[in-house]
PDB file of C-alpha atoms in Angstrom:
ATOM      1  CA  MET H   1       0.000   0.000   0.000  1.00 59.00           C
ATOM      2  CA  ASN H   2       1.247   3.449  -0.900  1.00 64.00           C
ATOM      3  CA  LEU H   3      -0.044   6.525   0.890  1.00 62.00           C
ATOM      4  CA  GLY H   4       0.327   9.441  -1.471  1.00 57.00           C
ATOM      5  CA  THR H   5      -0.191  13.149  -1.023  1.00 51.00           C
ATOM      6  CA  SER H   6      -3.050  13.983   1.302  1.00 50.00           C
ATOM      7  CA  GLY H   7      -6.005  15.428  -0.568  1.00 54.00           C
ATOM      8  CA  ALA H   8      -4.670  14.420  -3.977  1.00 55.00           C
ATOM      9  CA  HIS H   9      -7.182  15.371  -6.694  1.00 72.00           C
ATOM     10  CA  ARG H  10      -9.774  16.419  -4.097  1.00 86.00           C
ATOM     11  CA  GLY H  11     -10.918  19.332  -6.227  1.00 84.00           C
ATOM     12  CA  SER H  12     -11.384  17.146  -9.300  1.00 93.00           C
ATOM     13  CA  ILE H  13     -13.435  14.551  -7.410  1.00 97.00           C
ATOM     14  CA  LEU H  14     -15.495  16.492  -4.887  1.00 98.00           C
ATOM     15  CA  ILE H  15     -17.704  19.453  -5.669  1.00 98.00           C
ATOM     16  CA  ASP H  16     -19.528  21.720  -3.253  1.00 97.00           C
ATOM     17  CA  ALA H  17     -23.045  23.066  -3.658  1.00 98.00           C
ATOM     18  CA  ASP H  18     -22.060  26.564  -4.722  1.00 97.00           C
ATOM     19  CA  GLU H  19     -19.715  25.323  -7.432  1.00 97.00           C
ATOM     20  CA  LEU H  20     -22.366  22.937  -8.735  1.00 97.00           C
ATOM     21  CA  ALA H  21     -24.899  25.771  -8.865  1.00 97.00           C
ATOM     22  CA  ARG H  22     -22.413  27.798 -10.941  1.00 95.00           C
ATOM     23  CA  LEU H  23     -21.817  24.887 -13.314  1.00 94.00           C
ATOM     24  CA  LEU H  24     -25.538  24.407 -13.814  1.00 94.00           C
ATOM     25  CA  GLU H  25     -26.017  28.095 -14.553  1.00 91.00           C
ATOM     26  CA  GLU H  26     -23.150  28.034 -17.051  1.00 89.00           C
ATOM     27  CA  GLY H  27     -24.670  24.942 -18.642  1.00 81.00           C
ATOM     28  CA  ARG H  28     -27.973  26.753 -19.120  1.00 80.00           C
ATOM     29  CA  GLU H  29     -26.044  29.508 -20.856  1.00 74.00           C
ATOM     30  CA  GLY H  30     -24.584  27.066 -23.372  1.00 71.00           C
ATOM     31  CA  SER H  31     -21.237  26.180 -21.824  1.00 73.00           C
ATOM     32  CA  ALA H  32     -20.055  22.603 -21.280  1.00 80.00           C
ATOM     33  CA  PRO H  33     -22.986  20.286 -20.491  1.00 91.00           C
ATOM     34  CA  VAL H  34     -23.594  19.042 -16.952  1.00 95.00           C
ATOM     35  CA  LEU H  35     -25.420  15.842 -15.993  1.00 96.00           C
ATOM     36  CA  VAL H  36     -26.505  15.593 -12.355  1.00 97.00           C
ATOM     37  CA  LEU H  37     -27.579  12.173 -11.089  1.00 98.00           C
ATOM     38  CA  ASP H  38     -29.208  11.240  -7.794  1.00 98.00           C
ATOM     39  CA  ALA H  39     -28.166   7.643  -7.023  1.00 98.00           C
ATOM     40  CA  THR H  40     -30.134   7.165  -3.798  1.00 97.00           C
ATOM     41  CA  VAL H  41     -31.351   3.711  -2.773  1.00 97.00           C
ATOM     42  CA  VAL H  42     -33.304   3.094   0.430  1.00 97.00           C
ATOM     43  CA  LEU H  43     -31.750   0.215   2.368  1.00 95.00           C
ATOM     44  CA  ALA H  44     -33.665  -0.639   5.542  1.00 95.00           C
ATOM     45  CA  ARG H  45     -31.840  -1.541   8.732  1.00 94.00           C
ATOM     46  CA  PRO H  46     -32.181  -5.315   9.298  1.00 96.00           C
ATOM     47  CA  ALA H  47     -34.508  -6.379  12.106  1.00 96.00           C
ATOM     48  CA  HIS H  48     -33.120  -9.921  12.111  1.00 96.00           C
ATOM     49  CA  ASP H  49     -30.491 -11.951  10.319  1.00 96.00           C
ATOM     50  CA  GLY H  50     -31.288 -12.321   6.629  1.00 96.00           C
ATOM     51  CA  ASP H  51     -33.609  -9.294   6.622  1.00 97.00           C
ATOM     52  CA  TYR H  52     -32.679  -7.702   3.282  1.00 97.00           C
ATOM     53  CA  ARG H  53     -34.996  -4.882   2.182  1.00 97.00           C
ATOM     54  CA  ALA H  54     -33.925  -2.469  -0.534  1.00 96.00           C
ATOM     55  CA  ALA H  55     -36.133  -0.002  -2.377  1.00 97.00           C
ATOM     56  CA  SER H  56     -35.669   2.573  -5.092  1.00 96.00           C
ATOM     57  CA  GLY H  57     -34.912   6.130  -4.047  1.00 96.00           C
ATOM     58  CA  ALA H  58     -37.094   7.459  -6.868  1.00 95.00           C
ATOM     59  CA  ASP H  59     -39.845   8.650  -4.516  1.00 95.00           C
ATOM     60  CA  ALA H  60     -37.346  10.605  -2.407  1.00 95.00           C
ATOM     61  CA  TRP H  61     -35.936  12.163  -5.586  1.00 96.00           C
ATOM     62  CA  ALA H  62     -39.464  13.019  -6.729  1.00 95.00           C
ATOM     63  CA  GLY H  63     -40.202  14.751  -3.443  1.00 96.00           C
ATOM     64  CA  ALA H  64     -37.178  17.045  -3.580  1.00 97.00           C
ATOM     65  CA  HIS H  65     -34.222  17.139  -5.921  1.00 97.00           C
ATOM     66  CA  ILE H  66     -31.686  19.445  -7.494  1.00 97.00           C
ATOM     67  CA  PRO H  67     -33.258  21.191 -10.490  1.00 95.00           C
ATOM     68  CA  GLY H  68     -32.352  19.403 -13.705  1.00 93.00           C
ATOM     69  CA  SER H  69     -31.139  16.259 -11.964  1.00 96.00           C
ATOM     70  CA  ARG H  70     -32.262  12.729 -12.775  1.00 95.00           C
ATOM     71  CA  HIS H  71     -32.623   9.725 -10.544  1.00 96.00           C
ATOM     72  CA  VAL H  72     -30.877   6.465 -11.415  1.00 97.00           C
ATOM     73  CA  ASP H  73     -32.009   3.364  -9.585  1.00 96.00           C
ATOM     74  CA  LEU H  74     -28.905   1.371  -8.695  1.00 97.00           C
ATOM     75  CA  LEU H  75     -31.098  -1.653  -8.032  1.00 96.00           C
ATOM     76  CA  THR H  76     -31.536  -1.957 -11.799  1.00 96.00           C
ATOM     77  CA  ALA H  77     -29.189   0.586 -13.403  1.00 97.00           C
ATOM     78  CA  PHE H  78     -25.404   0.485 -13.570  1.00 98.00           C
ATOM     79  CA  THR H  79     -25.530  -3.091 -12.333  1.00 97.00           C
ATOM     80  CA  ASP H  80     -25.320  -6.612 -13.724  1.00 97.00           C
ATOM     81  CA  PRO H  81     -28.784  -8.195 -13.413  1.00 93.00           C
ATOM     82  CA  ALA H  82     -27.358 -11.673 -14.020  1.00 94.00           C
ATOM     83  CA  ALA H  83     -25.101 -11.577 -10.937  1.00 95.00           C
ATOM     84  CA  PRO H  84     -26.033 -13.679  -7.879  1.00 95.00           C
ATOM     85  CA  TYR H  85     -25.865 -10.677  -5.541  1.00 96.00           C
ATOM     86  CA  HIS H  86     -27.201  -7.104  -5.478  1.00 96.00           C
ATOM     87  CA  PHE H  87     -25.412  -4.086  -6.978  1.00 97.00           C
ATOM     88  CA  ALA H  88     -22.910  -6.131  -8.987  1.00 97.00           C
ATOM     89  CA  HIS H  89     -20.909  -3.906 -11.308  1.00 98.00           C
ATOM     90  CA  PRO H  90     -21.630  -4.196 -15.031  1.00 97.00           C
ATOM     91  CA  SER H  91     -18.996  -4.361 -17.739  1.00 97.00           C
ATOM     92  CA  ARG H  92     -17.129  -1.180 -18.546  1.00 97.00           C
ATOM     93  CA  ALA H  93     -18.784  -0.926 -21.955  1.00 95.00           C
ATOM     94  CA  ALA H  94     -22.258  -1.397 -20.434  1.00 95.00           C
ATOM     95  CA  THR H  95     -21.519   1.317 -17.859  1.00 97.00           C
ATOM     96  CA  ARG H  96     -20.578   3.787 -20.576  1.00 96.00           C
ATOM     97  CA  ARG H  97     -23.625   2.902 -22.686  1.00 94.00           C
ATOM     98  CA  GLU H  98     -25.934   3.511 -19.740  1.00 95.00           C
ATOM     99  CA  LEU H  99     -24.338   6.862 -19.046  1.00 96.00           C
ATOM    100  CA  ALA H 100     -24.674   7.834 -22.702  1.00 95.00           C
ATOM    101  CA  ALA H 101     -28.363   6.888 -22.574  1.00 94.00           C
ATOM    102  CA  LEU H 102     -28.740   9.603 -19.940  1.00 94.00           C
ATOM    103  CA  GLY H 103     -27.261  12.146 -22.327  1.00 90.00           C
ATOM    104  CA  ALA H 104     -23.579  12.159 -21.371  1.00 94.00           C
ATOM    105  CA  ASP H 105     -20.505  11.988 -23.555  1.00 93.00           C
ATOM    106  CA  GLU H 106     -16.834  12.789 -23.104  1.00 93.00           C
ATOM    107  CA  ARG H 107     -17.566  16.532 -22.922  1.00 91.00           C
ATOM    108  CA  THR H 108     -20.078  16.191 -20.095  1.00 94.00           C
ATOM    109  CA  THR H 109     -19.346  17.029 -16.486  1.00 95.00           C
ATOM    110  CA  VAL H 110     -21.039  14.252 -14.518  1.00 97.00           C
ATOM    111  CA  VAL H 111     -21.995  15.098 -10.924  1.00 98.00           C
ATOM    112  CA  LEU H 112     -23.334  12.489  -8.521  1.00 98.00           C
ATOM    113  CA  TYR H 113     -25.218  12.970  -5.290  1.00 98.00           C
ATOM    114  CA  ASP H 114     -27.628  11.199  -2.953  1.00 98.00           C
ATOM    115  CA  GLN H 115     -30.022  12.124  -0.194  1.00 95.00           C
ATOM    116  CA  GLY H 116     -27.221  12.488   2.327  1.00 93.00           C
ATOM    117  CA  SER H 117     -25.408   9.242   3.130  1.00 92.00           C
ATOM    118  CA  LEU H 118     -22.788   9.886   0.407  1.00 98.00           C
ATOM    119  CA  GLN H 119     -22.342   6.126  -0.026  1.00 98.00           C
ATOM    120  CA  TRP H 120     -24.695   5.786  -3.006  1.00 98.00           C
ATOM    121  CA  ALA H 121     -23.050   8.617  -4.898  1.00 98.00           C
ATOM    122  CA  ALA H 122     -19.688   7.070  -4.030  1.00 98.00           C
ATOM    123  CA  ARG H 123     -20.854   3.701  -5.350  1.00 98.00           C
ATOM    124  CA  LEU H 124     -21.737   5.098  -8.764  1.00 98.00           C
ATOM    125  CA  TRP H 125     -18.534   7.152  -8.770  1.00 98.00           C
ATOM    126  CA  TRP H 126     -16.478   3.960  -8.261  1.00 98.00           C
ATOM    127  CA  VAL H 127     -18.341   2.111 -11.054  1.00 98.00           C
ATOM    128  CA  LEU H 128     -17.741   5.019 -13.453  1.00 98.00           C
ATOM    129  CA  ARG H 129     -14.131   5.329 -12.342  1.00 98.00           C
ATOM    130  CA  ASP H 130     -13.459   1.702 -13.221  1.00 98.00           C
ATOM    131  CA  ALA H 131     -14.985   2.374 -16.647  1.00 98.00           C
ATOM    132  CA  GLY H 132     -12.612   5.273 -17.200  1.00 98.00           C
ATOM    133  CA  VAL H 133     -15.263   7.975 -16.823  1.00 97.00           C
ATOM    134  CA  ALA H 134     -14.493  10.905 -14.539  1.00 96.00           C
ATOM    135  CA  ALA H 135     -17.285  12.080 -12.267  1.00 98.00           C
ATOM    136  CA  ARG H 136     -17.581  14.394  -9.309  1.00 98.00           C
ATOM    137  CA  VAL H 137     -19.406  13.799  -6.036  1.00 98.00           C
ATOM    138  CA  LEU H 138     -21.457  16.491  -4.324  1.00 98.00           C
ATOM    139  CA  ASP H 139     -19.929  16.658  -0.860  1.00 98.00           C
ATOM    140  CA  GLY H 140     -22.738  16.344   1.679  1.00 98.00           C
ATOM    141  CA  GLY H 141     -25.351  15.412  -0.896  1.00 98.00           C
ATOM    142  CA  LEU H 142     -28.784  17.027  -1.028  1.00 98.00           C
ATOM    143  CA  PRO H 143     -28.608  18.294   2.593  1.00 98.00           C
ATOM    144  CA  ALA H 144     -25.518  20.344   1.679  1.00 98.00           C
ATOM    145  CA  TRP H 145     -27.372  21.761  -1.332  1.00 98.00           C
ATOM    146  CA  THR H 146     -30.336  22.865   0.751  1.00 98.00           C
ATOM    147  CA  ALA H 147     -28.092  24.129   3.564  1.00 98.00           C
ATOM    148  CA  ALA H 148     -26.505  26.458   1.016  1.00 98.00           C
ATOM    149  CA  GLY H 149     -29.943  27.993   0.403  1.00 98.00           C
ATOM    150  CA  LEU H 150     -30.236  26.534  -3.079  1.00 98.00           C
ATOM    151  CA  PRO H 151     -33.616  25.533  -4.507  1.00 96.00           C
ATOM    152  CA  VAL H 152     -35.103  22.082  -4.904  1.00 97.00           C
ATOM    153  CA  VAL H 153     -37.965  20.985  -7.130  1.00 96.00           C
ATOM    154  CA  SER H 154     -40.378  18.070  -7.130  1.00 95.00           C
ATOM    155  CA  SER H 155     -41.703  15.876  -9.936  1.00 86.00           C
ATOM    156  CA  ALA H 156     -43.977  12.899 -10.375  1.00 70.00           C
ATOM    157  CA  PRO H 157     -42.162   9.693  -9.394  1.00 59.00           C
ATOM    158  CA  GLU H 158     -42.537   8.175 -12.844  1.00 44.00           C
ATOM    159  CA  VAL H 159     -40.361  10.954 -14.285  1.00 42.00           C
ATOM    160  CA  ALA H 160     -37.370   9.255 -12.672  1.00 38.00           C
ATOM    161  CA  GLY H 161     -37.657   6.609 -15.372  1.00 38.00           C
ATOM    162  CA  THR H 162     -35.363   3.732 -16.152  1.00 40.00           C
ATOM    163  CA  VAL H 163     -32.148   3.839 -18.082  1.00 41.00           C
ATOM    164  CA  ARG H 164     -32.256   2.773 -21.725  1.00 44.00           C
ATOM    165  CA  ARG H 165     -29.605   0.251 -22.732  1.00 44.00           C
ATOM    166  CA  PRO H 166     -28.297   0.906 -26.253  1.00 46.00           C
ATOM    167  CA  SER H 167     -27.076  -2.325 -27.794  1.00 45.00           C
ATOM    168  CA  GLU H 168     -24.039  -1.164 -29.723  1.00 56.00           C
ATOM    169  CA  GLY H 169     -21.411   1.529 -29.996  1.00 61.00           C
ATOM    170  CA  ASP H 170     -19.300   3.165 -27.323  1.00 71.00           C
ATOM    171  CA  PRO H 171     -19.922   6.869 -26.685  1.00 84.00           C
ATOM    172  CA  PHE H 172     -16.700   7.282 -24.699  1.00 94.00           C
ATOM    173  CA  PRO H 173     -13.967   6.293 -27.148  1.00 94.00           C
ATOM    174  CA  GLY H 174     -11.165   7.694 -25.004  1.00 95.00           C
ATOM    175  CA  ALA H 175     -12.207   5.615 -22.015  1.00 96.00           C
ATOM    176  CA  ALA H 176     -12.717   2.559 -24.192  1.00 95.00           C
ATOM    177  CA  ALA H 177      -9.256   2.931 -25.668  1.00 95.00           C
ATOM    178  CA  GLY H 178      -7.776   2.802 -22.172  1.00 96.00           C
ATOM    179  CA  ASP H 179      -9.584  -0.343 -21.041  1.00 96.00           C
ATOM    180  CA  ALA H 180      -6.747  -2.739 -21.816  1.00 96.00           C
ATOM    181  CA  ALA H 181      -4.157  -0.773 -19.838  1.00 97.00           C
ATOM    182  CA  ARG H 182      -6.383   0.322 -16.946  1.00 97.00           C
ATOM    183  CA  PRO H 183      -6.264  -2.074 -13.964  1.00 97.00           C
ATOM    184  CA  SER H 184      -9.552  -3.412 -12.680  1.00 98.00           C
ATOM    185  CA  LEU H 185     -10.861  -1.848  -9.475  1.00 98.00           C
ATOM    186  CA  TRP H 186     -12.575  -5.092  -8.484  1.00 98.00           C
ATOM    187  CA  LEU H 187     -11.471  -8.319  -6.811  1.00 98.00           C
ATOM    188  CA  ASP H 188     -13.525 -11.499  -6.878  1.00 98.00           C
ATOM    189  CA  LYS H 189     -14.227 -14.011  -4.118  1.00 98.00           C
ATOM    190  CA  GLU H 190     -11.268 -16.227  -4.902  1.00 98.00           C
ATOM    191  CA  GLY H 191      -8.916 -13.255  -4.896  1.00 98.00           C
ATOM    192  CA  VAL H 192     -10.247 -12.165  -1.521  1.00 98.00           C
ATOM    193  CA  ARG H 193      -9.921 -15.694  -0.189  1.00 98.00           C
ATOM    194  CA  ALA H 194      -6.271 -15.752  -1.243  1.00 98.00           C
ATOM    195  CA  VAL H 195      -5.595 -12.522   0.664  1.00 97.00           C
ATOM    196  CA  SER H 196      -7.511 -13.751   3.710  1.00 98.00           C
ATOM    197  CA  GLU H 197      -5.523 -17.001   3.795  1.00 97.00           C
ATOM    198  CA  GLY H 198      -2.180 -15.255   3.291  1.00 96.00           C
ATOM    199  CA  ARG H 199      -1.606 -16.715  -0.179  1.00 97.00           C
ATOM    200  CA  ALA H 200      -1.668 -13.240  -1.747  1.00 97.00           C
ATOM    201  CA  SER H 201      -0.524  -9.866  -0.457  1.00 96.00           C
ATOM    202  CA  GLY H 202      -3.016  -7.210   0.488  1.00 97.00           C
ATOM    203  CA  THR H 203      -4.936  -5.621   3.345  1.00 97.00           C
ATOM    204  CA  LEU H 204      -8.568  -6.602   3.845  1.00 98.00           C
ATOM    205  CA  VAL H 205     -10.632  -3.670   5.124  1.00 98.00           C
ATOM    206  CA  CYS H 206     -14.242  -3.859   6.304  1.00 98.00           C
ATOM    207  CA  ALA H 207     -16.194  -0.615   5.892  1.00 98.00           C
ATOM    208  CA  LEU H 208     -19.081  -1.621   8.155  1.00 98.00           C
ATOM    209  CA  GLY H 209     -19.566  -0.256  11.646  1.00 97.00           C
ATOM    210  CA  ALA H 210     -18.009  -1.926  14.669  1.00 96.00           C
ATOM    211  CA  ALA H 211     -21.134  -3.886  15.665  1.00 97.00           C
ATOM    212  CA  HIS H 212     -21.407  -5.491  12.231  1.00 97.00           C
ATOM    213  CA  PHE H 213     -17.653  -6.091  12.097  1.00 97.00           C
ATOM    214  CA  GLU H 214     -17.875  -7.948  15.420  1.00 97.00           C
ATOM    215  CA  GLY H 215     -21.054  -9.818  14.449  1.00 97.00           C
ATOM    216  CA  ALA H 216     -22.912  -8.299  17.379  1.00 97.00           C
ATOM    217  CA  THR H 217     -25.959  -7.014  15.496  1.00 97.00           C
ATOM    218  CA  PRO H 218     -28.436  -8.438  12.969  1.00 97.00           C
ATOM    219  CA  THR H 219     -27.142  -8.691   9.412  1.00 97.00           C
ATOM    220  CA  ARG H 220     -28.959  -8.551   6.078  1.00 97.00           C
ATOM    221  CA  TYR H 221     -26.975 -11.549   4.953  1.00 96.00           C
ATOM    222  CA  SER H 222     -26.740 -15.274   5.656  1.00 94.00           C
ATOM    223  CA  ARG H 223     -24.334 -15.219   8.596  1.00 97.00           C
ATOM    224  CA  ARG H 224     -22.819 -12.680  10.953  1.00 97.00           C
ATOM    225  CA  GLY H 225     -19.149 -11.813  11.194  1.00 97.00           C
ATOM    226  CA  ARG H 226     -16.178 -10.586   9.185  1.00 98.00           C
ATOM    227  CA  ILE H 227     -13.774 -12.107   6.711  1.00 98.00           C
ATOM    228  CA  PRO H 228     -10.766 -13.545   8.572  1.00 98.00           C
ATOM    229  CA  GLY H 229      -7.749 -11.267   8.590  1.00 96.00           C
ATOM    230  CA  SER H 230      -9.683  -8.091   7.906  1.00 97.00           C
ATOM    231  CA  VAL H 231      -9.435  -4.831   9.820  1.00 97.00           C
ATOM    232  CA  SER H 232     -12.164  -2.325  10.613  1.00 97.00           C
ATOM    233  CA  LEU H 233     -12.390   1.094   8.954  1.00 97.00           C
ATOM    234  CA  PRO H 234     -16.032   2.210   9.205  1.00 97.00           C
ATOM    235  CA  ALA H 235     -17.127   4.346   6.286  1.00 98.00           C
ATOM    236  CA  GLN H 236     -19.190   6.681   8.435  1.00 96.00           C
ATOM    237  CA  ASP H 237     -16.070   7.663  10.384  1.00 96.00           C
ATOM    238  CA  PHE H 238     -14.881   9.540   7.297  1.00 97.00           C
ATOM    239  CA  LEU H 239     -17.802  11.997   7.542  1.00 98.00           C
ATOM    240  CA  ASP H 240     -18.235  15.023   9.761  1.00 97.00           C
ATOM    241  CA  GLY H 241     -21.395  15.943  11.634  1.00 96.00           C
ATOM    242  CA  ASP H 242     -22.892  17.523   8.519  1.00 96.00           C
ATOM    243  CA  GLY H 243     -22.380  14.455   6.353  1.00 97.00           C
ATOM    244  CA  ARG H 244     -19.419  15.918   4.482  1.00 98.00           C
ATOM    245  CA  LEU H 245     -16.067  14.234   4.050  1.00 98.00           C
ATOM    246  CA  LEU H 246     -13.465  15.135   6.631  1.00 97.00           C
ATOM    247  CA  PRO H 247     -10.664  17.552   5.675  1.00 95.00           C
ATOM    248  CA  ALA H 248      -7.790  16.016   3.750  1.00 93.00           C
ATOM    249  CA  PRO H 249      -5.355  15.815   6.711  1.00 94.00           C
ATOM    250  CA  ASP H 250      -7.946  13.915   8.769  1.00 96.00           C
ATOM    251  CA  LEU H 251      -8.595  11.466   5.929  1.00 96.00           C
ATOM    252  CA  ALA H 252      -4.864  10.869   5.594  1.00 93.00           C
ATOM    253  CA  ALA H 253      -4.496  10.357   9.348  1.00 94.00           C
ATOM    254  CA  ARG H 254      -7.154   7.660   9.353  1.00 94.00           C
ATOM    255  CA  ALA H 255      -5.646   6.000   6.297  1.00 93.00           C
ATOM    256  CA  SER H 256      -2.185   5.964   7.855  1.00 91.00           C
ATOM    257  CA  GLY H 257      -3.409   3.568  10.523  1.00 88.00           C
ATOM    258  CA  LEU H 258      -3.998   0.760   8.004  1.00 93.00           C
ATOM    259  CA  PRO H 259      -1.589  -2.164   8.271  1.00 90.00           C
ATOM    260  CA  ASP H 260       0.826  -2.819   5.429  1.00 82.00           C
ATOM    261  CA  GLY H 261      -0.366  -5.736   3.345  1.00 70.00           C
ATOM    262  CA  GLY H 262       3.176  -6.416   2.134  1.00 67.00           C
ATOM    263  CA  ALA H 263       4.778  -6.669  -1.299  1.00 67.00           C
ATOM    264  CA  GLY H 264       2.790  -3.796  -2.737  1.00 75.00           C
ATOM    265  CA  GLY H 265      -0.510  -5.590  -2.186  1.00 90.00           C
ATOM    266  CA  PRO H 266      -3.721  -3.632  -2.575  1.00 96.00           C
ATOM    267  CA  VAL H 267      -6.123  -2.405   0.053  1.00 97.00           C
ATOM    268  CA  VAL H 268      -9.142  -4.628  -0.530  1.00 98.00           C
ATOM    269  CA  LEU H 269     -12.387  -3.017   0.583  1.00 98.00           C
ATOM    270  CA  TYR H 270     -15.595  -4.837   1.418  1.00 98.00           C
ATOM    271  CA  CYS H 271     -18.781  -4.340   3.408  1.00 98.00           C
ATOM    272  CA  GLY H 272     -22.187  -5.978   3.112  1.00 97.00           C
ATOM    273  CA  GLY H 273     -22.788  -5.321  -0.557  1.00 97.00           C
ATOM    274  CA  GLY H 274     -20.164  -2.950  -1.931  1.00 97.00           C
ATOM    275  CA  ILE H 275     -21.885   0.271  -0.868  1.00 98.00           C
ATOM    276  CA  SER H 276     -20.274   1.399   2.399  1.00 98.00           C
ATOM    277  CA  ALA H 277     -17.021   0.140   0.888  1.00 98.00           C
ATOM    278  CA  SER H 278     -17.499   2.668  -1.910  1.00 98.00           C
ATOM    279  CA  LEU H 279     -17.480   5.491   0.618  1.00 98.00           C
ATOM    280  CA  ASP H 280     -14.243   4.067   2.027  1.00 98.00           C
ATOM    281  CA  ALA H 281     -12.919   3.968  -1.543  1.00 98.00           C
ATOM    282  CA  LEU H 282     -13.776   7.619  -2.082  1.00 98.00           C
ATOM    283  CA  ALA H 283     -12.204   8.730   1.191  1.00 97.00           C
ATOM    284  CA  LEU H 284      -9.059   6.634   0.755  1.00 97.00           C
ATOM    285  CA  THR H 285      -8.626   7.816  -2.827  1.00 97.00           C
ATOM    286  CA  LEU H 286      -8.726  11.380  -1.570  1.00 96.00           C
ATOM    287  CA  ALA H 287      -6.159  10.393   1.049  1.00 95.00           C
ATOM    288  CA  GLY H 288      -3.858   9.135  -1.704  1.00 94.00           C
ATOM    289  CA  VAL H 289      -4.064   5.416  -0.888  1.00 95.00           C
ATOM    290  CA  ASP H 290      -3.038   3.222  -3.808  1.00 93.00           C
ATOM    291  CA  PRO H 291      -3.727   0.581  -5.002  1.00 95.00           C
ATOM    292  CA  LEU H 292      -7.360   0.161  -3.967  1.00 97.00           C
ATOM    293  CA  VAL H 293      -9.732  -2.577  -5.097  1.00 98.00           C
ATOM    294  CA  MET H 294     -13.212  -3.587  -4.008  1.00 98.00           C
ATOM    295  CA  TYR H 295     -14.697  -6.985  -3.299  1.00 98.00           C
ATOM    296  CA  ASP H 296     -17.975  -6.401  -5.092  1.00 97.00           C
ATOM    297  CA  GLY H 297     -19.833  -9.428  -3.718  1.00 98.00           C
ATOM    298  CA  SER H 298     -18.766  -8.521  -0.185  1.00 98.00           C
ATOM    299  CA  LEU H 299     -20.531 -10.297   2.680  1.00 98.00           C
ATOM    300  CA  GLU H 300     -23.647 -10.991   0.646  1.00 98.00           C
ATOM    301  CA  GLU H 301     -21.658 -13.362  -1.549  1.00 98.00           C
ATOM    302  CA  TRP H 302     -19.134 -14.503   1.073  1.00 98.00           C
ATOM    303  CA  THR H 303     -21.720 -15.497   3.710  1.00 98.00           C
ATOM    304  CA  ALA H 304     -23.795 -17.387   1.136  1.00 97.00           C
ATOM    305  CA  ASP H 305     -20.960 -19.902   0.748  1.00 97.00           C
ATOM    306  CA  PRO H 306     -21.026 -22.167   3.841  1.00 96.00           C
ATOM    307  CA  GLU H 307     -17.437 -23.267   3.198  1.00 96.00           C
ATOM    308  CA  LEU H 308     -16.069 -19.763   3.716  1.00 98.00           C
ATOM    309  CA  PRO H 309     -15.145 -18.844   7.307  1.00 98.00           C
ATOM    310  CA  LEU H 310     -16.245 -15.847   9.329  1.00 98.00           C
ATOM    311  CA  VAL H 311     -14.884 -14.393  12.542  1.00 97.00           C
ATOM    312  CA  ARG H 312     -17.020 -12.882  15.299  1.00 97.00           C
ATOM    313  CA  GLY H 313     -16.142 -10.913  18.389  1.00 95.00           C
ATOM    314  CA  LYS H 314     -13.777  -8.080  19.142  1.00 89.00           C
ATOM    315  CA  VAL H 315     -10.298  -7.991  17.712  1.00 82.00           C
ATOM    316  CA  THR H 316      -7.738  -9.131  20.261  1.00 71.00           C
ATOM    317  CA  GLY H 317      -4.018  -8.521  20.448  1.00 54.00           C
TER     318      GLY H 317
END
């Protein structure tokens, strides 16, 4: 693991409400186009083990959203419907086609936000990043927009719509040309197992809160616990009291506490389903941590395999 310059590229990744308002105004005046996407999903807290309840955030978007924004439902959009777990990333080409279906191309500034958790915007940001498409995340989400005194509008829920899936062509030729040389930002179950068992270098990091990490609270998935050998770095600890990311020095300080996975191994992020881990990925990227990869199946996939071990209880030693 390398820890680069604190706050590297922060300005190119994060955007605040006032800057977004300026970009939208410039876009209305004919400057470079801006596409603003609300990626909110509603994920209920589990009442018992195996209690998985996820719903579209389209109704929340319809009730109040940034003028000109669109809602994308990550339950069905920017995901692979054939995967055995929720929110699986699609292919890079499919990601770019979906984004083009929303009106974006290589000239478009893509801005992502959610209703305030920051994890859903971070999830879509990570999917686009792997596909070679730059996007910016509204720091603090919709609450930061309204706190800045900026207007919201409402629309009928059906306006949120679904994403069309063009069958051919790639609207982002520059990103497509870089696919072969660009490393994947994902690691599969067998790769994670190799790191967990010490057969491959790397640092396994769980982005869930302490209670889930210790297996002390109900889980949405098959079994409680954490992947053996992993350390805890809760995603919510990267946010301040207003739901914004901590200042760059604070992000770097938290990142510096990660153990060294040895031999240049990556930091491998996981959570329940690749969502909280995306917020970790955003924060650690801003802290300059490299390389970073995500276990997309996370505990939803891992716990479904009875042969794979889990650890419960507090970390000792």
